[in-house]
Amino acid sequence: MKQQIVYDGYDSYLRIIDVIEAVGAKNIMLVCGSSFDLLQTPIKETIDSTGIDVTYFRGFSANPDYLSVVDGVKLFEDKKNDFIISVGGGSAIDVAKCIALHTLDSNKNLETLEQTKCPHLAMPTTAGSGSEATHFAAIYKGGEKHSIADEKLLPDYVVLQPDLLKSLPAYQKKCTMLDALCQAIESWWSRKSTPESIEYSREAIKLILDNMYSYLKNEDEGNQNMLIAANLAGKAINITTTTAPHAMCYKLTSSYGLAHGHAAALCLPKVWRHMGGFDDIAKALGKQNDEEAIMFFEELLLKLEILPPENVDADHLDSLADSVNIQRLNNNPKRLNKDVIKGLYREILEV
Ligand SMILES: [Zn+2]
């Protein structure tokens, strides 16, 4: 797989100038989320200092729709952009990946895709999804989630700038961190794990545990290391993809309005207890065996006040179980049938 160049540290945003020069950019498209105030950061000033024309694209929502990607591609072509910088969470980076590849432009075939792939620099503003490190993108069409996978979706450059995490609300910080932790653990036990992916998972888990409280207190060092941890967990799932807890969490987010990481973290300990047999992962969490590690995880959720939604109707369990994408479960270390999944939802939701 293609290698990407990752810069981290407090002045890493200054490397944007070097990259602009290296790729010979003349017209930049800047993709960023609508909730993110670019003016509050030194990024805009840095880009402006190059004197290069910048086109802004922020016309997309949290679960980006296919049509907004098409709009982005049109704008990209109209403005003759030749370099994409994305600044945001997983959605902004995923949209930018698709625009960079022109994946969704129906007028183009696969041969021209190769020629139109433009360089892409991604700057995550959350330490969680690891989208900057993966060759997947999640795009919604008619409200339904589509996962696109293409090696060329992987951004060419990544800038991990810790200050970008400073203004995140506390709930979002907790949930994105838990997403990274779930991704590192799921990647480890995935059927597709490799010695390389397990090493990424191990490093990510260690960094998350060592920096959790500094990060939650919004200290610079914690923010910096959590960005690196989320990036490593992203590298791990880039090889393995995720497993049952992620497959089960999607319907919980849409049904109960939970953040993605919140929902994944509720699912993970119950799935782990059902499967068992991952003492090596438990040891990476500093525990002796599965049950100790699961209890540690559950206590962590209580401490962080990441709790199941209230007033859940038991009648809903069937439709939740039906919603699980079986294809994603092929990757799970243990086969789970619909009854088991329903039972797991019952435990997760405490009904
Ligand atoms: Zn995730």
Coordinates of C-alpha atoms and ligand atoms in Angstrom, one line a residue:
M1 CA 0.0 0.0 0.0
K2 CA 1.0 3.6 -0.7
Q3 CA 2.9 5.3 2.1
Q4 CA 1.9 8.7 3.5
I5 CA 3.9 11.3 5.1
V6 CA 2.9 12.3 8.6
Y7 CA 4.0 15.4 10.4
D8 CA 3.3 15.9 14.1
G9 CA 4.0 18.5 16.8
Y10 CA 3.1 22.1 17.6
D11 CA 4.6 23.7 14.5
S12 CA 3.5 20.9 12.1
Y13 CA 1.1 23.2 10.4
L14 CA 4.1 25.2 9.0
R15 CA 4.9 22.1 6.9
I16 CA 1.9 22.9 4.8
I17 CA 4.0 25.4 3.0
D18 CA 6.7 22.8 2.2
V19 CA 4.0 20.4 0.9
I20 CA 2.4 23.1 -1.2
E21 CA 5.8 23.7 -2.8
A22 CA 6.6 20.1 -3.2
V23 CA 3.4 19.3 -5.1
G24 CA 3.6 22.5 -7.1
A25 CA 0.0 23.6 -6.1
K26 CA -1.5 26.6 -7.8
N27 CA -5.1 26.4 -6.8
I28 CA -6.0 24.9 -3.4
M29 CA -9.3 23.5 -2.4
L30 CA -9.8 23.7 1.4
V31 CA -12.4 21.3 2.7
C32 CA -13.5 21.9 6.3
G33 CA -16.5 21.2 8.5
S34 CA -19.0 23.9 9.1
S35 CA -18.6 23.9 12.9
F36 CA -14.9 24.5 12.6
D37 CA -13.7 28.1 12.7
L38 CA -10.7 28.2 10.5
L39 CA -10.0 31.8 11.4
Q40 CA -9.4 30.7 15.0
T41 CA -6.3 28.8 13.9
P42 CA -3.0 29.9 12.3
I43 CA -3.7 27.5 9.3
K44 CA -5.5 30.1 7.2
E45 CA -2.8 32.7 7.7
T46 CA -0.2 30.1 6.8
I47 CA -1.9 29.2 3.6
D48 CA -2.6 32.8 2.7
S49 CA 1.1 33.7 3.2
T50 CA 1.8 31.6 0.1
G51 CA -0.3 33.9 -2.0
I52 CA -1.9 30.9 -3.7
D53 CA -5.7 31.0 -4.5
V54 CA -7.9 29.1 -2.2
T55 CA -11.4 27.7 -2.8
Y56 CA -13.4 26.9 0.3
F57 CA -15.7 23.9 0.3
R58 CA -17.8 23.4 3.4
G59 CA -21.2 22.4 1.9
F60 CA -21.7 19.0 3.6
S61 CA -23.2 17.7 6.8
A62 CA -21.9 15.3 9.5
N63 CA -23.0 12.2 7.6
P64 CA -21.9 13.5 4.2
D65 CA -24.2 12.9 1.3
Y66 CA -23.2 11.7 -2.1
L67 CA -24.7 14.8 -3.7
S68 CA -22.5 17.1 -1.6
V69 CA -19.4 15.2 -2.9
V70 CA -20.7 15.7 -6.5
D71 CA -21.0 19.5 -5.7
G72 CA -17.4 19.4 -4.4
V73 CA -16.1 17.7 -7.5
K74 CA -17.9 20.3 -9.7
L75 CA -16.4 23.2 -7.8
F76 CA -13.0 21.5 -7.9
E77 CA -13.2 21.3 -11.7
D78 CA -14.7 24.8 -12.1
K79 CA -11.9 26.4 -10.1
K80 CA -9.2 24.1 -11.6
N81 CA -8.0 23.2 -8.2
D82 CA -4.9 21.0 -8.1
F83 CA -4.4 20.3 -4.4
I84 CA -6.8 19.5 -1.5
I85 CA -6.3 20.3 2.1
S86 CA -8.9 18.9 4.5
V87 CA -9.3 20.2 8.1
G88 CA -11.9 18.5 10.2
G89 CA -13.2 15.3 11.7
G90 CA -13.9 12.1 9.8
S91 CA -16.7 13.6 7.6
A92 CA -14.6 16.4 6.2
I93 CA -11.6 14.2 5.6
D94 CA -13.9 11.5 3.9
V95 CA -15.5 14.1 1.6
A96 CA -12.0 15.5 0.7
K97 CA -10.8 11.9 0.0
C98 CA -13.7 11.4 -2.5
I99 CA -13.2 14.7 -4.2
A100 CA -9.5 14.1 -4.5
L101 CA -10.3 10.8 -6.2
H102 CA -13.4 12.0 -8.1
T103 CA -14.8 8.7 -7.0
L104 CA -18.4 9.8 -7.4
D105 CA -18.2 11.5 -10.7
S106 CA -20.3 9.3 -12.9
N107 CA -18.7 10.8 -16.1
K108 CA -15.4 9.3 -15.3
N109 CA -14.2 5.8 -15.7
L110 CA -11.5 4.0 -13.7
E111 CA -8.7 4.9 -16.1
T112 CA -9.3 8.6 -15.8
L113 CA -9.6 8.3 -12.0
E114 CA -6.0 7.4 -11.8
Q115 CA -5.1 10.5 -13.7
T116 CA -7.3 12.8 -11.8
K117 CA -6.2 11.8 -8.3
C118 CA -4.9 15.0 -6.9
P119 CA -2.6 15.3 -3.8
H120 CA -4.4 15.5 -0.5
L121 CA -3.2 16.8 2.8
A122 CA -5.4 15.9 5.8
M123 CA -5.5 17.7 9.2
P124 CA -7.7 15.9 11.7
T125 CA -9.4 18.2 14.3
T126 CA -10.4 15.2 16.5
A127 CA -8.3 12.4 17.9
G128 CA -10.6 9.6 17.0
S129 CA -11.7 8.4 13.6
G130 CA -8.2 8.0 12.2
S131 CA -9.8 8.7 8.8
E132 CA -6.6 10.5 7.8
A133 CA -4.8 7.1 7.9
T134 CA -7.3 5.0 6.0
H135 CA -8.2 4.2 2.4
F136 CA -12.0 4.1 3.2
A137 CA -14.6 6.8 3.1
A138 CA -18.2 6.7 4.4
I139 CA -20.7 8.5 2.2
Y140 CA -24.5 8.5 2.5
K141 CA -26.8 8.0 -0.5
G142 CA -30.5 8.3 0.1
G143 CA -29.8 8.2 3.8
E144 CA -28.0 4.9 3.5
K145 CA -24.4 4.4 4.5
H146 CA -21.9 3.4 1.8
S147 CA -18.4 2.4 2.5
I148 CA -16.0 3.2 -0.4
A149 CA -12.6 1.5 -0.4
D150 CA -9.8 2.4 -2.7
E151 CA -6.1 2.5 -2.1
K152 CA -5.9 5.9 -3.7
L153 CA -8.3 7.4 -1.1
L154 CA -5.4 7.4 1.4
P155 CA -4.4 11.1 1.9
D156 CA -0.8 11.7 0.8
Y157 CA 0.1 14.0 3.7
V158 CA -1.1 14.2 7.3
V159 CA -0.5 17.1 9.7
L160 CA -1.3 16.3 13.3
Q161 CA -1.6 19.7 14.9
P162 CA -2.4 19.4 18.7
D163 CA -4.0 22.9 19.1
L164 CA -6.8 21.9 16.9
L165 CA -8.2 19.7 19.7
K166 CA -8.3 22.6 22.2
S167 CA -11.8 23.9 21.4
L168 CA -13.5 20.5 21.2
P169 CA -16.4 20.0 23.6
A170 CA -15.7 17.6 26.4
Y171 CA -18.3 15.0 25.3
Q172 CA -16.8 15.0 21.8
K173 CA -13.3 14.5 23.2
K174 CA -14.3 11.5 25.3
C175 CA -16.2 9.9 22.4
T176 CA -13.5 10.3 19.8
M177 CA -10.9 8.9 22.2
L178 CA -13.1 5.9 22.9
D179 CA -13.6 5.4 19.1
A180 CA -9.8 5.3 18.7
L181 CA -9.6 2.8 21.6
C182 CA -12.3 0.6 20.1
Q183 CA -10.7 0.7 16.7
A184 CA -7.3 -0.4 18.1
I185 CA -8.9 -3.3 20.0
E186 CA -11.2 -4.4 17.2
S187 CA -8.4 -4.3 14.7
W188 CA -6.3 -6.5 17.0
W189 CA -8.8 -9.2 17.3
S190 CA -9.9 -8.9 13.6
R191 CA -9.5 -12.0 11.4
K192 CA -7.5 -9.8 9.1
S193 CA -4.9 -8.6 11.7
T194 CA -1.2 -8.9 10.8
P195 CA 1.9 -8.5 12.9
E196 CA 2.1 -4.9 11.6
S197 CA -1.5 -4.0 12.4
I198 CA -1.1 -5.5 15.9
E199 CA 1.9 -3.4 16.5
Y200 CA -0.1 -0.3 15.6
S201 CA -2.9 -1.4 17.9
R202 CA -0.5 -2.0 20.8
E203 CA 1.1 1.4 20.4
A204 CA -2.2 3.1 20.1
I205 CA -3.6 1.5 23.2
K206 CA -0.5 2.4 25.2
L207 CA -0.6 6.0 24.1
I208 CA -4.3 6.3 24.8
L209 CA -4.0 4.9 28.4
D210 CA -0.9 6.9 29.2
N211 CA -2.3 10.2 27.9
M212 CA -6.0 9.9 28.7
Y213 CA -6.2 12.3 31.6
S214 CA -3.8 14.8 30.3
Y215 CA -5.9 14.8 27.0
L216 CA -9.2 15.1 28.9
K217 CA -7.7 18.1 30.9
N218 CA -6.9 19.6 27.5
E219 CA -3.1 19.7 28.1
D220 CA -0.9 20.1 25.1
E221 CA 1.1 16.9 25.6
G222 CA -2.0 14.8 26.1
N223 CA -3.6 16.4 22.9
Q224 CA -0.5 15.7 20.9
N225 CA -0.1 12.1 22.0
M226 CA -3.8 11.4 21.6
L227 CA -3.7 12.6 18.0
I228 CA -0.8 10.2 17.4
A229 CA -2.7 7.4 19.1
A230 CA -5.8 7.9 16.9
N231 CA -3.6 8.0 13.8
L232 CA -2.0 4.7 14.8
A233 CA -5.4 3.1 15.5
G234 CA -6.4 4.4 12.0
K235 CA -3.3 2.7 10.5
A236 CA -4.4 -0.5 12.2
I237 CA -8.0 -0.5 10.8
N238 CA -6.6 0.6 7.5
I239 CA -5.2 -3.0 7.3
T240 CA -7.9 -4.9 9.1
T241 CA -11.2 -2.8 9.1
T242 CA -13.4 -2.9 12.2
T243 CA -15.5 -5.7 13.6
A244 CA -18.8 -6.4 15.5
P245 CA -18.8 -3.5 18.0
H246 CA -18.5 -1.1 15.1
A247 CA -21.1 -3.0 13.0
M248 CA -23.5 -2.9 15.9
C249 CA -22.9 0.8 16.8
Y250 CA -24.3 2.4 13.7
K251 CA -28.0 1.8 14.5
L252 CA -27.4 3.0 18.1
T253 CA -26.1 6.3 16.9
S254 CA -29.0 6.9 14.5
S255 CA -31.7 5.6 16.9
Y256 CA -30.6 7.2 20.1
G257 CA -28.5 10.2 18.9
L258 CA -25.3 8.9 20.5
A259 CA -21.9 9.9 19.2
H260 CA -20.2 7.2 17.1
G261 CA -17.5 6.6 19.7
H262 CA -20.1 6.5 22.5
A263 CA -22.1 3.8 20.8
A264 CA -19.0 1.8 19.8
A265 CA -17.7 1.9 23.4
L266 CA -21.0 0.7 24.8
C267 CA -20.9 -2.3 22.4
L268 CA -17.3 -3.3 22.8
P269 CA -17.1 -4.8 26.4
K270 CA -20.3 -6.9 25.8
V271 CA -19.0 -8.3 22.6
W272 CA -15.6 -9.0 24.2
R273 CA -17.1 -10.8 27.1
H274 CA -19.2 -13.0 24.7
M275 CA -16.2 -13.9 22.7
G276 CA -13.3 -14.1 25.2
G277 CA -9.9 -15.4 24.6
F278 CA -7.9 -12.2 24.1
D279 CA -5.5 -12.1 27.0
D280 CA -2.9 -10.5 24.9
I281 CA -5.1 -7.5 24.3
A282 CA -5.9 -7.5 28.1
K283 CA -2.2 -7.4 28.8
A284 CA -1.8 -4.4 26.4
L285 CA -4.4 -2.7 28.6
G286 CA -2.3 -3.5 31.7
K287 CA -4.6 -6.3 32.9
Q288 CA -4.1 -10.0 33.5
N289 CA -7.0 -11.5 31.6
D290 CA -10.2 -10.8 29.5
E291 CA -12.5 -10.3 32.5
E292 CA -10.2 -7.8 34.2
A293 CA -9.7 -5.8 31.0
I294 CA -13.5 -5.8 30.3
M295 CA -14.2 -4.6 33.8
F296 CA -11.6 -1.9 33.4
F297 CA -13.3 -0.8 30.2
E298 CA -16.7 -0.8 31.8
E299 CA -15.5 1.2 34.8
L300 CA -13.8 3.7 32.5
L301 CA -17.2 4.3 30.7
L302 CA -18.9 4.9 34.1
K303 CA -16.1 7.3 35.1
L304 CA -16.4 9.2 31.8
E305 CA -20.3 9.1 32.2
I306 CA -20.6 7.3 28.9
L307 CA -23.9 5.5 29.7
P308 CA -26.5 3.6 27.8
P309 CA -29.5 5.6 26.5
E310 CA -32.5 5.7 28.8
N311 CA -36.1 4.5 28.2
V312 CA -35.2 2.0 25.6
D313 CA -38.1 -0.1 24.4
A314 CA -37.4 -3.9 24.4
D315 CA -39.5 -4.2 21.2
H316 CA -36.7 -2.3 19.4
L317 CA -34.1 -5.1 19.9
D318 CA -35.3 -7.0 16.8
S319 CA -34.9 -4.1 14.5
L320 CA -31.5 -3.3 16.0
A321 CA -30.4 -6.9 15.4
D322 CA -31.7 -6.8 11.8
S323 CA -29.8 -3.6 11.1
V324 CA -26.4 -5.2 11.5
N325 CA -24.4 -5.5 8.3
I326 CA -23.5 -9.2 8.1
Q327 CA -20.6 -8.5 5.7
R328 CA -18.8 -6.5 8.4
L329 CA -19.2 -9.5 10.7
N330 CA -17.1 -11.8 8.5
N331 CA -14.2 -10.0 9.9
N332 CA -15.2 -10.8 13.5
P333 CA -13.2 -13.5 15.3
K334 CA -16.3 -15.4 16.2
R335 CA -19.5 -15.9 14.2
L336 CA -22.5 -14.1 15.7
N337 CA -26.0 -15.0 14.7
K338 CA -29.0 -12.8 14.9
D339 CA -30.2 -14.2 18.3
V340 CA -26.7 -13.6 19.8
I341 CA -26.7 -10.1 18.4
K342 CA -30.1 -9.4 19.9
G343 CA -28.9 -10.7 23.3
L344 CA -25.9 -8.5 23.1
Y345 CA -28.1 -5.5 22.4
R346 CA -30.2 -6.4 25.4
E347 CA -27.0 -6.3 27.6
I348 CA -25.7 -3.1 26.0
L349 CA -29.0 -1.3 26.4
E350 CA -29.7 -2.9 29.8
V351 CA -33.3 -3.8 28.9
Ligands
ZN1 ZN -15.0 4.3 14.6

